[in-house]
Amino acid sequence: MASYYAIVVLSLLAACSVSGGHALDENTLQTTVYIKQSFSTDQRTVAKDTVIINWVIKDGPDAAANTTGHAEGLTTHSNLSKDIWVTLIDMVFEGGRLAGSTLKVMGLHGSRNDGQGQWSVMGGTGELTMARGVINYKIIQEDTAGRIFEIRIFVYYTSMQST
């Protein structure tokens, strides 16, 4: 009798695991965007060592690149001696193929690793529902007015939008 139940359970599992475009199909996103941080216009200090941010997301590093969204959130100076900041961001995509989607991002940045690092992707909305993965970033330009981050996104997600 136990083997009958095992056969039934295995049959049900096999029938349910056939991929036919159901909601749990995984997709991957590997893309590069650029975040432009302007110290004077795209952020404001709300408390000592805590800054609200609204950095611009662009499809290229130069001034003529298209704006595709904003990195909205906050960053706080968590380690003063090492100049490390904890950053919490919603990457809100307003243009391009990801328009209407967001990524939930968290991680450290600062003077360690020569301006390079990695942030965690812990969720998403729109096309990028249930996103998880990493962002490798590198500061490619910095001066007294701001900096430009090269953002290499590697995520898995489950699109809930109908095709």
Coordinates of C-alpha atoms in Angstrom, one line a residue:
M1 CA 0.0 0.0 0.0
A2 CA 2.9 2.4 0.8
S3 CA 4.3 1.9 -2.7
Y4 CA 0.9 2.9 -4.2
Y5 CA 1.0 6.2 -2.3
A6 CA 4.6 6.8 -3.3
I7 CA 3.7 6.2 -7.0
V8 CA 0.7 8.7 -6.7
V9 CA 2.8 11.3 -5.0
L10 CA 5.6 11.0 -7.5
S11 CA 3.1 11.1 -10.4
L12 CA 1.6 14.3 -9.0
L13 CA 5.0 15.9 -8.5
A14 CA 6.0 15.0 -12.1
A15 CA 2.8 16.5 -13.4
C16 CA 3.2 19.7 -11.5
S17 CA 6.8 20.2 -12.3
V18 CA 6.4 20.4 -16.1
S19 CA 7.3 23.9 -17.1
G20 CA 4.5 25.4 -19.1
G21 CA 4.8 29.1 -18.4
H22 CA 3.6 29.0 -14.8
A23 CA 4.2 31.8 -12.3
L24 CA 7.3 30.2 -10.8
D25 CA 9.4 30.1 -13.9
E26 CA 12.8 31.7 -13.3
N27 CA 14.4 34.3 -15.5
T28 CA 17.8 35.9 -15.3
L29 CA 18.8 39.5 -15.7
Q30 CA 22.4 40.5 -16.4
T31 CA 22.8 44.1 -17.3
T32 CA 25.0 47.2 -16.6
V33 CA 23.6 50.6 -15.7
Y34 CA 25.3 53.7 -14.2
I35 CA 24.3 55.6 -11.0
K36 CA 25.2 59.3 -11.0
Q37 CA 25.6 60.6 -7.4
S38 CA 25.6 64.4 -7.2
F39 CA 26.5 65.6 -3.7
S40 CA 24.6 68.9 -4.0
T41 CA 21.4 68.0 -5.8
D42 CA 20.5 64.3 -5.5
Q43 CA 20.8 63.8 -1.8
R44 CA 20.1 65.6 1.5
T45 CA 21.4 65.1 5.0
V46 CA 18.7 64.4 7.6
A47 CA 20.8 63.7 10.6
K48 CA 24.5 63.5 11.4
D49 CA 25.9 60.9 9.0
T50 CA 22.5 59.9 7.5
V51 CA 21.7 61.0 4.0
I52 CA 18.4 60.5 1.9
I53 CA 19.3 59.7 -1.7
N54 CA 17.7 60.1 -5.0
W55 CA 20.6 59.3 -7.4
V56 CA 20.0 59.1 -11.1
I57 CA 20.2 55.8 -13.0
K58 CA 21.5 56.1 -16.6
D59 CA 22.1 53.7 -19.4
G60 CA 25.7 55.0 -19.9
P61 CA 28.4 56.8 -18.0
D62 CA 28.5 60.0 -20.1
A63 CA 26.4 63.2 -19.7
A64 CA 24.4 62.4 -22.9
A65 CA 23.2 59.0 -21.5
N66 CA 19.5 58.4 -21.1
T67 CA 18.0 58.5 -17.6
T68 CA 16.3 55.2 -16.9
G69 CA 15.4 55.6 -13.3
H70 CA 16.4 56.6 -9.8
A71 CA 18.2 54.9 -6.9
E72 CA 16.0 56.1 -3.9
G73 CA 16.7 55.4 -0.3
L74 CA 19.2 56.2 2.4
T75 CA 22.8 55.8 3.4
T76 CA 24.3 56.1 6.8
H77 CA 27.9 56.4 7.8
S78 CA 28.3 53.2 9.8
N79 CA 32.1 53.0 10.3
L80 CA 33.7 56.4 10.6
S81 CA 37.3 55.1 11.0
K82 CA 37.1 53.1 7.8
D83 CA 34.7 55.5 6.0
I84 CA 32.1 52.8 5.3
W85 CA 28.5 53.6 4.5
V86 CA 25.5 51.2 4.8
T87 CA 23.2 51.9 1.8
L88 CA 19.5 50.8 1.4
I89 CA 18.2 51.5 -2.1
D90 CA 15.1 51.0 -4.2
M91 CA 16.3 51.0 -7.8
V92 CA 13.1 52.4 -9.5
F93 CA 13.2 51.9 -13.3
E94 CA 11.2 54.6 -15.1
G95 CA 12.4 54.1 -18.7
G96 CA 13.8 51.4 -21.0
R97 CA 12.9 47.8 -20.9
L98 CA 12.6 47.6 -17.1
A99 CA 10.2 50.5 -16.8
G100 CA 7.7 49.9 -14.0
S101 CA 10.0 47.6 -12.2
T102 CA 12.1 48.0 -9.0
L103 CA 15.0 46.2 -7.3
K104 CA 15.5 46.2 -3.5
V105 CA 19.2 46.6 -2.8
M106 CA 21.3 46.8 0.3
G107 CA 25.1 46.8 1.0
L108 CA 28.2 48.7 2.0
H109 CA 30.2 51.2 0.1
G110 CA 33.0 53.5 1.1
S111 CA 36.8 53.8 0.9
R112 CA 37.5 50.1 1.0
N113 CA 38.4 48.0 -2.0
D114 CA 39.4 50.9 -4.2
G115 CA 35.8 52.0 -4.9
Q116 CA 34.6 48.5 -5.8
G117 CA 32.2 46.2 -3.9
Q118 CA 29.0 44.2 -4.0
W119 CA 25.5 44.8 -2.9
S120 CA 22.7 42.3 -2.3
V121 CA 19.5 42.3 -4.3
M122 CA 16.7 41.1 -1.9
G123 CA 13.6 41.6 -3.9
G124 CA 11.8 43.4 -6.8
T125 CA 8.5 44.3 -8.3
G126 CA 7.0 44.6 -11.7
E127 CA 8.9 42.5 -14.2
L128 CA 11.5 41.7 -11.6
T129 CA 9.2 40.2 -9.0
M130 CA 10.9 38.1 -6.3
A131 CA 14.4 39.2 -7.6
R132 CA 17.5 37.9 -5.8
G133 CA 21.1 38.2 -6.6
V134 CA 24.0 40.6 -6.5
I135 CA 25.2 43.9 -7.9
N136 CA 28.9 44.4 -8.5
Y137 CA 29.7 48.0 -8.4
K138 CA 32.8 50.1 -9.3
I139 CA 33.2 53.8 -8.9
I140 CA 34.5 54.9 -12.3
Q141 CA 34.6 58.6 -11.8
E142 CA 34.8 60.8 -8.8
D143 CA 35.4 64.5 -8.1
T144 CA 34.3 67.2 -5.7
A145 CA 30.8 67.4 -7.3
G146 CA 29.9 63.7 -7.2
R147 CA 30.7 60.2 -8.5
I148 CA 29.6 57.7 -11.1
F149 CA 29.1 54.1 -10.2
E150 CA 29.1 51.3 -12.8
I151 CA 26.5 48.9 -11.7
R152 CA 26.6 45.3 -13.0
I153 CA 23.3 43.6 -12.1
F154 CA 23.1 39.8 -11.8
V155 CA 19.6 38.6 -10.6
Y156 CA 17.2 35.7 -10.8
Y157 CA 13.5 36.7 -10.8
T158 CA 10.0 35.4 -11.4
S159 CA 7.9 37.5 -13.7
M160 CA 4.3 37.7 -12.6
Q161 CA 3.3 39.7 -15.7
S162 CA 1.4 37.8 -18.3
T163 CA 3.1 37.2 -21.7

